[in-house]
Structures are given as C-alpha cells and as structure tokens.
Short mmCIF file of C-alpha atoms and ligand atoms in Angstrom, two decimals:
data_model
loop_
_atom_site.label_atom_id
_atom_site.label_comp_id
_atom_site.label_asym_id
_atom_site.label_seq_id
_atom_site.Cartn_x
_atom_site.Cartn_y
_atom_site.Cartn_z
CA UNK K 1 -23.75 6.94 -0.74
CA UNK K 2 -20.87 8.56 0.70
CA UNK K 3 -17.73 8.77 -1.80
CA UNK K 4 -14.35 8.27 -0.05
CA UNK K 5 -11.73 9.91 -2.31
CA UNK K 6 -8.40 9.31 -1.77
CA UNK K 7 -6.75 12.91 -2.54
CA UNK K 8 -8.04 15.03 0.16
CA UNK K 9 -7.05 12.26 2.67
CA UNK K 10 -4.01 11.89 1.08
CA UNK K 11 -3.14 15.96 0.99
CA UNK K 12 -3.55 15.57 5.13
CA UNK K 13 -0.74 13.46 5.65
CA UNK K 14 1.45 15.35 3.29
CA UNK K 15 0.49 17.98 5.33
CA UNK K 16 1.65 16.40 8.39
CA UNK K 17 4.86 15.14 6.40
CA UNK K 18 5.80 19.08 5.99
CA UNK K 19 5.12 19.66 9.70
CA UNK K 20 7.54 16.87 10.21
CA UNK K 21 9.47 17.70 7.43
CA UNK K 22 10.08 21.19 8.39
CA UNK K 23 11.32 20.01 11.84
CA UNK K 24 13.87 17.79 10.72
CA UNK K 25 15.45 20.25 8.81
CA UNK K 26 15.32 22.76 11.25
CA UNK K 27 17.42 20.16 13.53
CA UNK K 28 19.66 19.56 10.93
CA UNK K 29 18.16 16.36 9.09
CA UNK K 30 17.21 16.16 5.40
CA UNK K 31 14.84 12.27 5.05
CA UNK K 32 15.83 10.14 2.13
CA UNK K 33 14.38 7.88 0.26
CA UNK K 34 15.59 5.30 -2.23
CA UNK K 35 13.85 3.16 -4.87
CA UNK K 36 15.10 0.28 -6.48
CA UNK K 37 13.60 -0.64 -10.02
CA UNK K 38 14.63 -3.66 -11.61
CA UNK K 39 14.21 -4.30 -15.30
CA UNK K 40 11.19 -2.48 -17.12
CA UNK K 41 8.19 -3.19 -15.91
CA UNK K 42 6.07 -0.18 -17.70
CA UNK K 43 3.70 -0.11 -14.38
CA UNK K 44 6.84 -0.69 -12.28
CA UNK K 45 8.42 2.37 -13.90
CA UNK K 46 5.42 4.25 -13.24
CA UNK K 47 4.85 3.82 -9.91
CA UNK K 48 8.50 4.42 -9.05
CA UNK K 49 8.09 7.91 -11.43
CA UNK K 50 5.20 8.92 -8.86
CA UNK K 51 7.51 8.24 -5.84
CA UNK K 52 10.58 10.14 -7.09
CA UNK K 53 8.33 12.95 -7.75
CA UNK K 54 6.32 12.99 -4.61
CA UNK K 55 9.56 12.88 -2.87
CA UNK K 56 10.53 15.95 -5.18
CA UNK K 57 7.74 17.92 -4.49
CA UNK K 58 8.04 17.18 -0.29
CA UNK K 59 11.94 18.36 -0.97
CA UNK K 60 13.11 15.28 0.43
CA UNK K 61 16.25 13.14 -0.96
CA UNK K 62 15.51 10.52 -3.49
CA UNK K 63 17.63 8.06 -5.05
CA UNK K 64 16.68 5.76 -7.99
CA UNK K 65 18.69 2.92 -8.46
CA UNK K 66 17.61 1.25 -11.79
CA UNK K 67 18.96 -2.21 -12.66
CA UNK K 68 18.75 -4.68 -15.94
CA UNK K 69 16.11 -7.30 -15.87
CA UNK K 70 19.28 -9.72 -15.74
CA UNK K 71 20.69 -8.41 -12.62
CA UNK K 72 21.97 -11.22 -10.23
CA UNK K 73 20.63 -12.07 -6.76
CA UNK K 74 23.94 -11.06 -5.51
CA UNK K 75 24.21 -7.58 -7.30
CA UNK K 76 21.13 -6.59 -5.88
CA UNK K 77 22.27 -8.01 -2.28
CA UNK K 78 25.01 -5.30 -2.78
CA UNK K 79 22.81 -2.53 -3.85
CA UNK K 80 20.83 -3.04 -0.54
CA UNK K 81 23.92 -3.38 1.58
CA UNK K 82 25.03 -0.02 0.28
CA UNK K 83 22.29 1.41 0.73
CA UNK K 84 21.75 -0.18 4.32
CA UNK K 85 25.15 1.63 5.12
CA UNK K 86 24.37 4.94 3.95
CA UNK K 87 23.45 7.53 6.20
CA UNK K 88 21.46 10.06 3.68
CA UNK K 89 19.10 6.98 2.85
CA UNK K 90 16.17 6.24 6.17
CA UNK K 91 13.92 4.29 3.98
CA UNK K 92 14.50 1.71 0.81
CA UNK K 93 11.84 0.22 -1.24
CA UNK K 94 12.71 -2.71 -3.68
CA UNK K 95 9.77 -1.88 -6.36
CA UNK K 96 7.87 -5.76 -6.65
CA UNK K 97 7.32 -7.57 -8.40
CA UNK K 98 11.16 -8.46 -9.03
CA UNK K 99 11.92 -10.31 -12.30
CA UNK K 100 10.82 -14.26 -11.88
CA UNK K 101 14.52 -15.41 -11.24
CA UNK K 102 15.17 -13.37 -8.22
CA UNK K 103 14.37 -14.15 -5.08
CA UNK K 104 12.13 -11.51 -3.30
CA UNK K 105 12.01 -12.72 0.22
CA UNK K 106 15.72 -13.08 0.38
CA UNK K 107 16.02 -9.25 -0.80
CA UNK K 108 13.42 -8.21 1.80
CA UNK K 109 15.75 -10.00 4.33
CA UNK K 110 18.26 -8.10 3.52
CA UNK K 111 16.96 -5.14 4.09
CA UNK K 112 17.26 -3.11 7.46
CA UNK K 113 14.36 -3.20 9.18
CA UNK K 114 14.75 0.23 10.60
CA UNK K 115 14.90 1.39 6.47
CA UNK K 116 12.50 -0.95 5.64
CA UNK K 117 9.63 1.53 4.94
CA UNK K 118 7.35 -0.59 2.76
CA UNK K 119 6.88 -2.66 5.92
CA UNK K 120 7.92 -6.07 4.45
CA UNK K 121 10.69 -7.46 6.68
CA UNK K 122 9.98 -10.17 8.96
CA UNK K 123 10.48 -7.56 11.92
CA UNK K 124 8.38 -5.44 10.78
CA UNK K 125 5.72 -8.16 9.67
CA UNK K 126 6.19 -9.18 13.70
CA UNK K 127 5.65 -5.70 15.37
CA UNK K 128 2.58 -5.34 13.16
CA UNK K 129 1.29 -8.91 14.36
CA UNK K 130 2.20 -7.56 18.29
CA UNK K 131 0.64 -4.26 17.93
CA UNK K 132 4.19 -3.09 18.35
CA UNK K 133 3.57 0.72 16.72
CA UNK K 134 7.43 1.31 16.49
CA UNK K 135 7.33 -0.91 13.46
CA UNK K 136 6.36 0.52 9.84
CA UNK K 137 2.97 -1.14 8.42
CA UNK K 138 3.07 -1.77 4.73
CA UNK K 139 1.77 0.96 2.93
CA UNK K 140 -1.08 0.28 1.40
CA UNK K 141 -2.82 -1.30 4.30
CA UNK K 142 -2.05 1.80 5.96
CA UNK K 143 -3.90 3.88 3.43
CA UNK K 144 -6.95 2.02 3.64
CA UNK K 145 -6.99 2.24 7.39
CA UNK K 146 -6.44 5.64 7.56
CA UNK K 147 -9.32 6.07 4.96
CA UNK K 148 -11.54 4.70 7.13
CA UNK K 149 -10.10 6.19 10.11
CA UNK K 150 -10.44 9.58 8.35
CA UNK K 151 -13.96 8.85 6.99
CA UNK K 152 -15.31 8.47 10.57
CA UNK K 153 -15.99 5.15 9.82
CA UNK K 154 -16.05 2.86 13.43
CA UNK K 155 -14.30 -0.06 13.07
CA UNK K 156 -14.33 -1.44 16.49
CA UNK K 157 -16.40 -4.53 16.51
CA UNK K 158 -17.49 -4.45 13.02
CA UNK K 159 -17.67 -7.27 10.89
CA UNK K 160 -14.54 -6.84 8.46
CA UNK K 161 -14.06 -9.15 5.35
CA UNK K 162 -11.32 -8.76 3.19
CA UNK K 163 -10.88 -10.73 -0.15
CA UNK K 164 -6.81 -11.02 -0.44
CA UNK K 165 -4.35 -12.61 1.51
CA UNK K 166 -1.76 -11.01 0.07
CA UNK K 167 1.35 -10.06 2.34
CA UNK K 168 1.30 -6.90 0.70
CA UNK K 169 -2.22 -6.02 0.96
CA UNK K 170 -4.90 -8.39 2.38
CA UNK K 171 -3.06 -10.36 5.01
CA UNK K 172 -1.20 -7.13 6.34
CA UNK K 173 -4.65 -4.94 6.30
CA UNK K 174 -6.72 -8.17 8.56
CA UNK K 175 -3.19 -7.64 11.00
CA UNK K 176 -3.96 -3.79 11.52
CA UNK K 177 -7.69 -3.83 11.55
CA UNK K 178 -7.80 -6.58 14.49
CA UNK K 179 -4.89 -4.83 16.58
CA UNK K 180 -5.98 -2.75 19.12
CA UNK K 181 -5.29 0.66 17.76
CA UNK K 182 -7.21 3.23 16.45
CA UNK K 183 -8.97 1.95 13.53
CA UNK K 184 -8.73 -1.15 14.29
CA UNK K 185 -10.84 -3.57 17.08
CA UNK K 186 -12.41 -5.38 14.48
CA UNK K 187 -13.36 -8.76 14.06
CA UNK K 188 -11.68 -9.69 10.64
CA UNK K 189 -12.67 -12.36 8.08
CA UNK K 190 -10.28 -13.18 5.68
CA UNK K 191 -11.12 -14.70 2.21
CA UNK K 192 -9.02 -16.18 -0.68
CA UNK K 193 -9.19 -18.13 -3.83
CA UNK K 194 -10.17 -21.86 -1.95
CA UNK K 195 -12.82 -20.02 0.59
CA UNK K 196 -16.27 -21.33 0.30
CA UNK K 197 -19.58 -19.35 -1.16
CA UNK K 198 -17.97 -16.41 -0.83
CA UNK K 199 -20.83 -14.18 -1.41
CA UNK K 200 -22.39 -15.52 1.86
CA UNK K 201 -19.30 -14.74 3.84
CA UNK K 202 -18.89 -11.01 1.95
CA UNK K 203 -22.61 -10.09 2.54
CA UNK K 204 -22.47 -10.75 6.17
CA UNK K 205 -19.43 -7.70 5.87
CA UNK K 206 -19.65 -4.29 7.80
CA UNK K 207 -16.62 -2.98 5.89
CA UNK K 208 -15.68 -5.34 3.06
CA UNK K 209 -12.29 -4.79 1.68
CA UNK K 210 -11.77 -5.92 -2.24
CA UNK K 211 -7.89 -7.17 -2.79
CA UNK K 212 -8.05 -9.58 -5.39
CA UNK K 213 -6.70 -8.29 -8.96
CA UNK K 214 -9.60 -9.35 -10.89
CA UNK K 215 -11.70 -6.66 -12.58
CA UNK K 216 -15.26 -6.03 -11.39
CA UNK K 217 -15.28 -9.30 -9.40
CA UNK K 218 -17.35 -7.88 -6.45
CA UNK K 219 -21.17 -7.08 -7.69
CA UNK K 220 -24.04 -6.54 -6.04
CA UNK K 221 -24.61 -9.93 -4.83
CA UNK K 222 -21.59 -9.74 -2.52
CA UNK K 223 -22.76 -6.90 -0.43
CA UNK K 224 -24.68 -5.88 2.65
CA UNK K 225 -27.33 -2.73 2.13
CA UNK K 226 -25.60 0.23 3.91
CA UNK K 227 -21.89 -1.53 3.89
CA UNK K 228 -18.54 -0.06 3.66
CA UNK K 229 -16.41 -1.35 0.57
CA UNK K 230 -12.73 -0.42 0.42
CA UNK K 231 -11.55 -1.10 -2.91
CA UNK K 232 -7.83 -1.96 -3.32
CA UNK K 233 -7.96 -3.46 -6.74
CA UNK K 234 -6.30 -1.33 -9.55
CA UNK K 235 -6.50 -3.35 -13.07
CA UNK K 236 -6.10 -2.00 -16.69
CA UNK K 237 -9.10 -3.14 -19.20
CA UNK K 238 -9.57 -2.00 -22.70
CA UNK K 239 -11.44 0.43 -23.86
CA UNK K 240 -11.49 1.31 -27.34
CA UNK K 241 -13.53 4.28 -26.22
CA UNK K 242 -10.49 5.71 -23.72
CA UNK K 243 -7.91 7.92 -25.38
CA UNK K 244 -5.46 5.56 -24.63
CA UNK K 245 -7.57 2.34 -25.49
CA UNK K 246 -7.81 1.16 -22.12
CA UNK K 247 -8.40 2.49 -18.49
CA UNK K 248 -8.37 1.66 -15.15
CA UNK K 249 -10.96 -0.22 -12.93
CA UNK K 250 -10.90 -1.56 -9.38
CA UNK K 251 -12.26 -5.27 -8.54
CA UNK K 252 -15.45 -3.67 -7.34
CA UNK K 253 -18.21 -3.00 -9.60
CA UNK K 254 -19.13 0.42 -8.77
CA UNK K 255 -21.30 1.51 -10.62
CA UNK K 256 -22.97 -2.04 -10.10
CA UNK K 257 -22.53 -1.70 -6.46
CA UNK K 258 -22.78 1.94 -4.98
CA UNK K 259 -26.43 2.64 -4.37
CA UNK K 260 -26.29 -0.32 -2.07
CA UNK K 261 -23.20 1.15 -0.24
CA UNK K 262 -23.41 3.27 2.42
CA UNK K 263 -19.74 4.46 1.71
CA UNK K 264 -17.19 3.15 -0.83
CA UNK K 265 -13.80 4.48 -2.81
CA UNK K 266 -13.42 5.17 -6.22
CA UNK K 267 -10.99 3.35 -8.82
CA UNK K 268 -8.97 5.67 -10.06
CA UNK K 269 -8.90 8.36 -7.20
CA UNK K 270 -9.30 5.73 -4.01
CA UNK K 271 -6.77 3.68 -2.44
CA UNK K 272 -3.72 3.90 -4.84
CA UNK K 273 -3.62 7.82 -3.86
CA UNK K 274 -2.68 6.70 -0.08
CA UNK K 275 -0.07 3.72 -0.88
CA UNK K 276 2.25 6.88 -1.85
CA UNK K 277 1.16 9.59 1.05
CA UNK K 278 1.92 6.42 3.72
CA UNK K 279 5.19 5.63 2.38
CA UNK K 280 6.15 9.18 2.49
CA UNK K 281 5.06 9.25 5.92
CA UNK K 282 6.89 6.32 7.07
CA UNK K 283 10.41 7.72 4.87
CA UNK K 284 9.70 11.11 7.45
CA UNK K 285 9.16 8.62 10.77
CA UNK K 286 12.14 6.42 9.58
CA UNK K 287 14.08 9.60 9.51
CA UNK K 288 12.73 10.50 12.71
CA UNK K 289 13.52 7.54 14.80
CA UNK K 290 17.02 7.60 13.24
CA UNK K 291 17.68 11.38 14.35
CA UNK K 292 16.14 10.51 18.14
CA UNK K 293 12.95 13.53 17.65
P1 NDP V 1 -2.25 -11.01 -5.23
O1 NDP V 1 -2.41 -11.61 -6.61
O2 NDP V 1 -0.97 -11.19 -4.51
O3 NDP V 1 -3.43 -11.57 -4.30
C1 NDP V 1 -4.72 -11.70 -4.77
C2 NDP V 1 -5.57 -12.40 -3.74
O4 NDP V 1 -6.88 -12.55 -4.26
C3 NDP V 1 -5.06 -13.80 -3.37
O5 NDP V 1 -5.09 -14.00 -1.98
C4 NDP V 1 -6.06 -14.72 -4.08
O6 NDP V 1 -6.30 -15.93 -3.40
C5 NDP V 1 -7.33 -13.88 -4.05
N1 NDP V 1 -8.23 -14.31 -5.10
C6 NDP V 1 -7.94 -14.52 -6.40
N2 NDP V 1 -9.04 -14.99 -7.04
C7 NDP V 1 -10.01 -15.07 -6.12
C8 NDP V 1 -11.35 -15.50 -6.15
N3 NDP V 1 -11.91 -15.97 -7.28
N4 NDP V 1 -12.08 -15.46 -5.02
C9 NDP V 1 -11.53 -15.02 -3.88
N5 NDP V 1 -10.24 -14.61 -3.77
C10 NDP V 1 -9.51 -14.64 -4.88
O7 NDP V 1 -2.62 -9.48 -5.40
P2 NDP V 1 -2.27 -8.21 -4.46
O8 NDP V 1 -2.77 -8.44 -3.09
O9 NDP V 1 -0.85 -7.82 -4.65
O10 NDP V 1 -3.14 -7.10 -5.18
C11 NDP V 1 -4.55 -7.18 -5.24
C12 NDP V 1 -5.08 -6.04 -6.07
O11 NDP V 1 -4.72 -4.82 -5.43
C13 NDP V 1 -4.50 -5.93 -7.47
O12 NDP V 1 -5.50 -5.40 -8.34
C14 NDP V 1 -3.39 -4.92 -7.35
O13 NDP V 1 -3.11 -4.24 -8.55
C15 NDP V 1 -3.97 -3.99 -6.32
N6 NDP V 1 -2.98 -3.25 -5.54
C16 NDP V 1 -3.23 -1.93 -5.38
C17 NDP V 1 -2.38 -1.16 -4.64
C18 NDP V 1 -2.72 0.27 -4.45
O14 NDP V 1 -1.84 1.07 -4.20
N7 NDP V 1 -4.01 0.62 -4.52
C19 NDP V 1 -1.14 -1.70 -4.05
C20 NDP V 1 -1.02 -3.14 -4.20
C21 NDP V 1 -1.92 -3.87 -4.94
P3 NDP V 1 -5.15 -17.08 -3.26
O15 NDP V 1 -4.22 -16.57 -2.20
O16 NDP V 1 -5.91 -18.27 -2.84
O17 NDP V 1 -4.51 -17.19 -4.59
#
C-alpha cells in the first residue's frame, strides 16, 4: 500500500508559486489575497488562520476582513464590491459556511469571477463544465486531482466513484476528472445520500473518492482489492485518549481499509494539505492573468 501524503505534493506547488511569485515581482506585481470570515466559527477561524499565514510565509498580500455573525446581506454585498474594485486584491474567498441567514449563492454572485479564486461563481462553475482551463477550479477538487496526477496514478478510462455531490467538493471533482485534461479522461460515477447499494457501485471503483462528512463511513466492504481511495472527509471525534479530547478522522476507515488499497491518503496529512497550496496557486494565476504574463 502506497501512502499518498499531502505535504510533499503540496511543498511542489508552493514551489512553483515562488517561481511565479518571484516573477511577478520582478515585473512589478505583488498577488493579493483576501479572506472574508463571518461570525466565529472556531473551524472557520482556523482555516482562515492557515490562509493568512500561508499567504505570509509566500510574502504575498493578505487581507482579513472579519465580520459579526449579524452582519446583513447587504453589508457583506459591500465588502465584496470593495474588494471587487481594488486593485491590490486578485483573489477573494468568502470563508463557508456563512451564518444560516445569509444568502451564500447571492454572495458568490457577487463576486468577480476573474477574483473568484475558490472557483465558485457560476462562470467559473461553466469553464470547468467546458474544459475551459482559463477558469479557476475549486480548490479542493484541484488538490485531489493533482494528488493523483502527482502520484502517477492513470486516470484515463478508469472507473471513478465519488461519494459527494457537493458543489464544493464532489460535484466539482466528477467535472475535472471527466474533462479532457491531464488527470482527467475518466469515466465518473457519482454517488449521494438517495443512491442505491452503494457498496456495489463503490466496489466496482478504480479510484474511489470519499466526500461525505461522516466519520469512518467507507470500510472494507466498499472497496475493490488494489483500488485507489482519495479521502476528502475531515471530521472531529472524541477521544478521551487525545491531548485535546478529540482528533481528527477522514470518512474512510483506514486502518480498516488500507491493506486492501493499492494507494490511499491519510486523514490528517492528505487532502486538506492541498485545498490551501491550490488556492495559493490560483491567488498567483489570478494575479497573473490580471498583469497580462
Ligand atoms: P456536504 O455535506 O455538502 O456533502 C456531503 C455529501 O455526502 C452529500 O452529497 C450527501 O448526499 C452525501 N452523503 C451523506 N450521507 C451519505 C450516505 N449515507 N451515503 C452516500 N452519500 C452520503 O459536505 P462537503 O462536500 O462540503 O464535505 C464533505 C467532507 O469533506 C466533509 O467531511 C468536509 O469536512 C470535508 N471537506 C474537506 C476539505 C479539505 O480541504 N480536505 C474541504 C471541504 C470539505 P446528499 O447530497 O444526498 O445529501
């Protein structure tokens, strides 16, 4: 069993981001990148910490704009708008989930799509669905793509089932891995709450992708000998035996599940490392496109 960690994979395309990086600046262009963080989510607030200090560490701009849980649709139509019209900002990400009584499609909408480096927009949504590359994929469909890609893993023609059909993750992952690019050519199953005897349709899986939010839901009954699982899941379970009382677990059962794999990614240490190296990457294209390299 082959372990696919997300770090080292990761540390390439911050690589490339410096490459970039360092040629924007030389031409006179510094990439920014804001985050918007409404109310206070604890695992909202962390994952925006990790951004603003990625961004840190890359030397890029960042900009948090943080804003009470009982901030009106219209205040944060404003934010965005500002945002939209500044020129030291190329990419925006409103963190999700937004508090119940806002509106998150409408907020997406009002993003521009050529800032709109979490790959949500309807434009962007569209150019992923034409294999249209100018467009920026949501990120953590990326990652897992370019895990596999990385991993030498061939994806054309293999059987692909993903359990999600998230926007964010599942639906937007079966879009990239039947396009036509590389790491992609694959003929894509998708599966959801209502789909029938699912472990039928999961063991028949080359690569079968795990987006569901439910701890240790895939076991060994779900999977091929010698398949390929990609797990996006990150959930927090107790565990009086953790320093902290609980820790984090994917919706894979690894330890239930790896000798059967022929390659699969860890929970911590997997996926969740590339969400942050992909929207980094798409901040430095964003910048990019706007300065015409
Ligand atoms: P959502 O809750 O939006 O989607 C979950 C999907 O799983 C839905 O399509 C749902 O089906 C399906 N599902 C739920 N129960 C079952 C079931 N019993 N059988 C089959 N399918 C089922 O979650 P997300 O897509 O946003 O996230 C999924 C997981 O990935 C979460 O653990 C999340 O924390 C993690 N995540 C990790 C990221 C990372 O950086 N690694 C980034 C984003 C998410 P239905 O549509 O019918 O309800």
């Amino acid at each position: 069993m082959k372990l696919i960690e997300g770090k080292p994979i990761a540390e390439a395309v911050y690589a490339e981001c410096l490459t970039s990086f360092e040629e924007l600046r030389a031409a006179g262009h510094l990439p920014g990148l804001a985050v918007v963080l409404v109310g206070d989510d604890p695992a909202s607030r962390a994952y925006v910490g990790s951004k603003e200090r990625k961004c840190q560490e890359l030397g890029m701009h960042s900009v948090k704009i943080e804003l009470p849980e009982d901030t009106p649709q219209d205040r944060l139509h404003e934010v965005i708008a500002g945002l939209n019209a500044d020129d030291a900002i190329h990419g925006i990400l409103v963190q999700l989930p937004l508090p119940g009584h806002l509106d998150e499609d409408a907020v997406i909408l009002r993003i521009d799509p050529a800032k709109d480096v979490d790959g949500l927009h309807p434009v962007n949504l569209g150019k992923l669905a034409m294999d249209d590359s100018t467009g920026f994929a949501p990120c953590t469909p990326s990652g897992c793509q370019r895990m596999l890609i990385e991993s030498g893993i061939e994806t054309s023609g293999a059987n692909v089932v993903i359990v999600g059909r998230s926007l964010l993750v599942g639906k937007s992952l079966a879009l990239l891995m039947m396009g036509k690019g590389e790491g992609g050519n694959s003929t894509v199953t998708v599966a959801h709450s209502q789909t029938k005897d699912l472990a039928a349709l999961t063991r028949e899986a080359d690569i079968l992708v795990a987006a569901i939010g439910i701890p240790h839901f895939i076991g060994p009954e779900h999977i091929k000998d010698g398949a390929v699982v990609i797990d996006v899941g990150i959930n927090r379970i107790e565990d009086t035996s953790a320093p902290k009382g609980s820790r984090l677990v994917g919706d894979v059962d690894f330890e239930a599940v790896k000798c059967k794999c022929e390659a699969i990614t860890p929970v911590p240490g997997g996926v969740g490392r590339m969400t942050i190296a992909m929207l980094m990457a798409n901040t430095i294209r964003a910048c990019r496109h706007r300065a015409g390299i």
